[in-house]
Short mmCIF file of C-alpha atoms in Angstrom, two decimals:
data_model
loop_
_atom_site.label_atom_id
_atom_site.label_comp_id
_atom_site.label_asym_id
_atom_site.label_seq_id
_atom_site.Cartn_x
_atom_site.Cartn_y
_atom_site.Cartn_z
CA VAL A 98 -12.53 -1.79 2.43
CA ASP A 99 -12.22 -2.60 -1.19
CA HIS A 100 -13.79 -0.66 -4.43
CA GLN A 101 -16.61 -3.15 -4.30
CA ASN A 102 -17.04 -2.41 -0.55
CA ASN A 103 -15.76 -5.87 0.61
CA VAL A 104 -14.19 -5.82 4.07
CA TRP A 105 -11.07 -7.17 4.55
CA ILE A 106 -9.55 -8.42 8.05
CA THR A 107 -6.35 -8.90 9.49
CA GLY A 108 -4.96 -10.24 12.61
CA ILE A 109 -1.64 -9.90 14.48
CA ASN A 110 -2.15 -11.87 17.81
CA PRO A 111 0.10 -12.71 19.99
CA ARG A 112 1.63 -9.32 20.29
CA ALA A 113 3.36 -8.69 23.93
CA GLY A 114 1.64 -6.93 26.50
CA ALA A 115 -2.08 -7.76 24.31
CA ASN A 116 -2.26 -11.52 23.58
CA VAL A 117 -5.87 -12.57 23.51
CA SER A 118 -4.11 -15.92 23.38
CA ASP A 119 -1.31 -17.92 22.41
CA ARG A 120 -2.57 -18.84 19.14
CA SER A 121 -1.27 -16.92 16.21
CA ASP A 122 -3.25 -15.07 13.67
CA ASP A 123 -1.65 -16.13 10.40
CA MET A 124 -4.88 -15.41 8.12
CA PHE A 125 -6.71 -12.50 6.33
CA LEU A 126 -10.51 -12.74 6.29
CA LYS A 127 -12.74 -11.16 3.63
CA PHE A 128 -16.39 -10.49 3.62
CA THR A 129 -19.44 -8.44 2.19
CA GLN A 130 -20.33 -5.19 3.29
CA ASP A 131 -23.15 -6.69 5.27
CA GLY A 132 -20.74 -9.30 7.00
CA SER A 133 -21.63 -12.28 4.56
CA PHE A 134 -18.36 -14.59 4.96
CA LEU A 135 -16.45 -14.66 1.55
CA PHE A 136 -13.25 -16.48 2.73
CA GLN A 137 -10.25 -16.96 4.50
CA VAL A 138 -6.45 -17.49 3.70
CA GLY A 139 -4.37 -19.26 6.25
CA GLY A 140 -5.83 -19.96 9.82
CA TYR A 141 -4.20 -20.16 13.40
CA ASP A 142 -1.12 -21.41 14.15
CA VAL A 143 0.02 -22.67 10.45
CA SER A 144 2.18 -20.30 8.78
CA GLY A 145 5.72 -21.58 7.75
CA GLY A 146 7.39 -18.22 7.23
CA ASN A 147 8.40 -16.10 4.78
CA ALA A 148 8.61 -18.74 2.14
CA ASP A 149 5.09 -20.34 2.74
CA THR A 150 2.75 -19.32 0.11
CA GLU A 151 -0.40 -20.49 1.65
CA HIS A 152 -0.74 -18.60 4.52
CA PRO A 153 0.52 -15.06 5.89
CA LYS A 154 1.96 -14.75 9.49
CA GLN A 155 0.41 -11.66 11.37
CA PRO A 156 -0.48 -9.78 8.38
CA ALA A 157 -1.09 -6.06 9.16
CA ASP A 158 -2.98 -4.21 6.18
CA VAL A 159 -4.06 -4.97 2.88
CA PHE A 160 -5.06 -3.13 0.01
CA VAL A 161 -6.95 -3.90 -3.18
CA HIS A 162 -6.17 -2.94 -6.25
CA ALA A 163 -9.29 -2.89 -9.00
CA ALA A 164 -7.30 -2.75 -12.01
CA THR A 165 -5.98 -5.97 -11.58
CA ASN A 166 -8.27 -7.33 -9.21
CA GLU A 167 -5.26 -8.22 -6.77
CA ALA A 168 -4.90 -8.01 -2.84
CA PHE A 169 -1.79 -6.56 -1.74
CA VAL A 170 -1.04 -7.79 1.62
CA ALA A 171 1.34 -6.12 4.06
CA ASP A 172 2.50 -9.44 5.75
CA GLY A 173 4.29 -8.16 8.39
CA TYR A 174 4.13 -8.99 11.78
CA GLY A 175 4.92 -12.21 11.67
CA ASN A 176 6.68 -12.44 8.22
CA ARG A 177 8.94 -9.53 6.35
CA ARG A 178 6.97 -9.25 2.89
CA VAL A 179 4.70 -8.05 0.43
CA LEU A 180 2.05 -10.62 -0.14
CA VAL A 181 -0.10 -10.64 -3.28
CA VAL A 182 -3.34 -12.69 -3.75
CA ASP A 183 -5.92 -12.78 -6.13
CA ALA A 184 -9.18 -10.72 -4.46
CA ASP A 185 -11.99 -13.05 -5.77
CA THR A 186 -9.85 -16.39 -4.42
CA GLY A 187 -7.47 -15.51 -2.40
CA ALA A 188 -5.22 -17.63 -4.61
CA PHE A 189 -1.27 -16.80 -4.23
CA LYS A 190 0.28 -14.90 -6.99
CA ARG A 191 3.57 -13.37 -5.92
CA MET A 192 5.36 -12.08 -3.39
CA TRP A 193 8.68 -9.85 -2.48
CA GLY A 194 10.67 -8.17 -0.04
CA ALA A 195 12.61 -5.10 0.56
CA PHE A 196 14.53 -3.80 -2.37
CA GLY A 197 12.60 -6.74 -4.14
CA ASN A 198 14.76 -9.05 -2.19
CA GLU A 199 13.90 -12.56 -1.05
CA PRO A 200 11.93 -12.10 2.19
CA LEU A 201 13.80 -14.23 4.66
CA ASP A 202 12.62 -15.07 8.34
CA PRO A 203 13.45 -12.75 10.88
CA GLN A 204 16.49 -14.14 13.70
CA PRO A 205 15.24 -15.55 16.57
CA PRO A 206 14.60 -13.19 19.59
CA GLY A 207 17.88 -12.23 21.18
CA THR A 208 20.06 -12.81 18.17
CA ALA A 209 19.49 -9.72 16.08
CA ASP A 210 20.85 -5.96 16.24
CA PRO A 211 18.78 -4.15 18.56
CA ASP A 212 20.33 -0.90 17.19
CA ALA A 213 19.49 -2.25 13.20
CA SER A 214 16.21 0.07 13.11
CA LEU A 215 18.12 3.46 14.56
CA GLU A 216 19.97 3.68 11.48
CA THR A 217 20.09 7.40 10.38
CA GLU A 218 22.69 7.09 7.11
CA GLY A 219 22.93 4.73 4.34
CA PRO A 220 19.89 2.69 2.42
CA GLY A 221 18.92 0.86 5.55
CA PRO A 222 18.43 -3.09 6.00
CA ASP A 223 18.00 -5.13 3.08
CA GLN A 224 15.10 -6.63 4.46
CA PHE A 225 11.85 -4.85 5.77
CA GLY A 226 11.25 -4.20 9.56
CA ILE A 227 7.77 -4.44 10.09
CA VAL A 228 5.44 -4.27 6.67
CA HIS A 229 2.65 -2.37 8.57
CA GLY A 230 1.04 -0.18 5.84
CA ILE A 231 0.51 -0.98 1.94
CA GLY A 232 -1.09 1.40 -0.72
CA VAL A 233 -1.38 0.90 -4.63
CA SER A 234 -1.95 4.68 -6.32
CA THR A 235 -4.18 4.75 -9.63
CA ASP A 236 -0.95 4.77 -11.70
CA GLY A 237 0.18 1.48 -10.43
CA LEU A 238 2.76 1.99 -8.17
CA VAL A 239 3.04 -0.08 -4.86
CA TYR A 240 3.88 1.89 -1.85
CA VAL A 241 5.48 0.21 1.32
CA ALA A 242 5.09 1.64 4.68
CA ASP A 243 7.99 -0.06 6.70
CA ARG A 244 7.22 0.71 9.99
CA GLY A 245 10.31 -0.59 11.76
CA ASN A 246 12.82 1.14 9.40
CA ARG A 247 10.95 4.70 9.25
CA ARG A 248 11.00 4.41 5.41
CA ILE A 249 8.48 4.36 2.35
CA GLN A 250 9.59 2.29 -0.47
CA VAL A 251 7.95 2.18 -3.92
CA PHE A 252 7.83 -0.95 -6.20
CA SER A 253 6.01 -1.30 -9.70
CA LEU A 254 3.15 -4.52 -9.41
CA THR A 255 5.19 -6.84 -10.05
CA GLY A 256 7.41 -6.34 -7.06
CA GLU A 257 10.35 -4.52 -8.95
CA TYR A 258 11.61 -1.83 -6.44
CA LEU A 259 11.95 1.46 -7.60
CA THR A 260 12.72 3.96 -4.93
CA GLN A 261 12.66 4.84 -1.27
CA GLY A 262 11.94 7.57 0.96
CA PHE A 263 12.52 8.11 4.89
CA VAL A 264 10.42 9.75 6.93
CA ASN A 265 11.29 11.39 10.28
CA ARG A 266 14.66 9.26 10.26
CA THR A 267 16.10 10.72 13.25
CA GLY A 268 13.04 11.19 15.27
CA PRO A 269 13.25 10.05 18.85
CA ASN A 270 10.90 6.98 18.56
CA ALA A 271 12.61 4.35 16.18
CA THR A 272 8.72 3.23 15.17
CA GLY A 273 7.76 5.16 12.35
CA ILE A 274 5.49 5.24 9.38
CA ALA A 275 2.56 2.98 9.66
CA ARG A 276 0.24 3.11 6.96
CA ILE A 277 -0.02 4.86 3.39
CA ALA A 278 -3.06 7.11 2.82
CA PHE A 279 -3.47 9.40 -0.46
CA SER A 280 -4.92 12.52 -1.08
CA PRO A 281 -8.25 12.10 -2.95
CA ASP A 282 -7.24 14.49 -6.01
CA PRO A 283 -6.80 12.68 -9.35
CA GLN A 284 -3.20 12.71 -9.35
CA GLN A 285 -2.71 11.73 -5.63
CA GLN A 286 -0.39 14.46 -5.04
CA PHE A 287 -0.01 13.70 -1.64
CA ILE A 288 0.60 10.56 0.78
CA PHE A 289 -0.55 11.18 4.64
CA ALA A 290 1.45 9.15 6.30
CA ASN A 291 0.97 8.30 10.49
CA ASP A 292 4.32 8.09 12.51
CA PHE A 293 3.38 5.62 14.96
CA GLY A 294 5.80 6.48 17.89
CA ASN A 295 6.22 10.09 17.42
CA GLY A 296 2.52 11.07 17.41
CA ARG A 297 2.44 12.86 14.12
CA VAL A 298 0.89 12.84 10.50
CA TRP A 299 3.32 13.19 7.89
CA ILE A 300 2.45 15.00 4.63
CA ILE A 301 4.39 13.71 1.71
CA ASP A 302 5.29 14.65 -2.07
CA ARG A 303 4.07 11.81 -3.47
CA GLN A 304 6.77 11.82 -6.54
CA THR A 305 9.77 12.83 -4.40
CA LEU A 306 8.85 11.79 -1.10
CA GLU A 307 10.09 14.60 0.53
CA GLU A 308 8.39 15.69 3.69
CA VAL A 309 6.31 18.86 2.62
CA GLY A 310 4.09 19.15 5.92
CA SER A 311 3.03 17.52 8.97
CA PHE A 312 0.40 17.86 12.14
CA GLY A 313 0.04 16.70 15.50
CA SER A 314 2.31 15.82 18.53
CA LEU A 315 2.81 13.52 20.99
CA GLY A 316 -0.15 13.34 23.80
CA SER A 317 -3.55 13.10 24.58
CA GLU A 318 -5.38 16.02 23.85
CA PRO A 319 -7.46 16.50 21.21
CA GLY A 320 -5.27 17.04 17.87
CA GLN A 321 -2.81 15.00 19.79
CA PHE A 322 -1.78 11.08 18.96
CA ARG A 323 -0.46 8.06 21.23
CA ASN A 324 -0.20 5.32 19.08
CA LEU A 325 -1.48 6.54 15.91
CA HIS A 326 -1.89 2.87 14.10
CA HIS A 327 -3.86 3.36 11.07
CA ILE A 328 -5.22 6.51 8.83
CA ALA A 329 -7.62 7.11 6.05
CA VAL A 330 -8.47 10.11 3.72
CA ASP A 331 -11.98 10.31 2.34
CA ALA A 332 -12.94 12.18 -0.98
CA GLN A 333 -13.21 15.54 0.61
CA GLY A 334 -9.67 15.24 2.12
CA ASN A 335 -10.86 14.83 5.49
CA VAL A 336 -8.14 12.66 7.42
CA TYR A 337 -9.20 10.07 10.30
CA GLY A 338 -7.02 8.54 12.60
CA ALA A 339 -6.97 5.47 14.83
CA GLU A 340 -5.03 5.23 17.74
CA VAL A 341 -4.36 2.16 19.85
CA GLY A 342 -2.87 2.21 23.52
CA GLN A 343 -3.48 4.42 26.11
CA ASN A 344 -5.93 6.92 24.08
CA ARG A 345 -8.30 4.35 22.26
CA ARG A 346 -10.17 7.03 20.07
CA VAL A 347 -10.54 7.96 16.60
CA GLN A 348 -10.09 11.52 15.58
CA LYS A 349 -11.32 13.42 12.17
CA PHE A 350 -8.92 16.36 10.68
CA ALA A 351 -10.40 18.56 8.17
CA PRO A 352 -8.14 20.05 5.56
CA GLN A 353 -7.52 23.81 5.32
#
């Protein structure tokens, strides 16, 4: 939901084990808050890959930056890029990959290094793994949750690479940070980031990208997580977590 209360929807079908059909959700859509359709970018089975400026491929998240009226799209299940479009029209504006590199199509299934996402030293791969979450801070920095590589990368609004930080890089599950949610204070001092595979929410200093706290654990009891897919933080600092898979629930956590 953006600053004008418009609702943005992305789709990731087909995914292994959860297919609704064989058709690829190469699109995102925009609605008013009462459900009136505004526009659609892309369609079914239309993506030409990471070089295609007209169609996404199974995008995972959208963040609308009010100051520039641009929608920043985590085009990251089928592609490996940040896609930026005009928030009123959906017209393409720019795109980039990890480290600001040109985003390249993934290798065909079975040909990629299966241990690439398990690196625990060095800067990590020069392409995104799964561009799963994205957020733009009030001071105009773009934070990208690279779920496949357990890291957050930071860019300028134009796509200039600035820095990165790894989160729980040695955690037992290689599927890591899934979304960016900012604390509600004026400085947005902290990032709340959900660790999809390891059942935690990490609290990260936004300036240093260092972990300063966490909560949660793997499991199905209240306060635990399995497949914590997305999170959000409201104006009072309450944290909401949406779990997919086994738990299928929303939980709310109050600040202390």
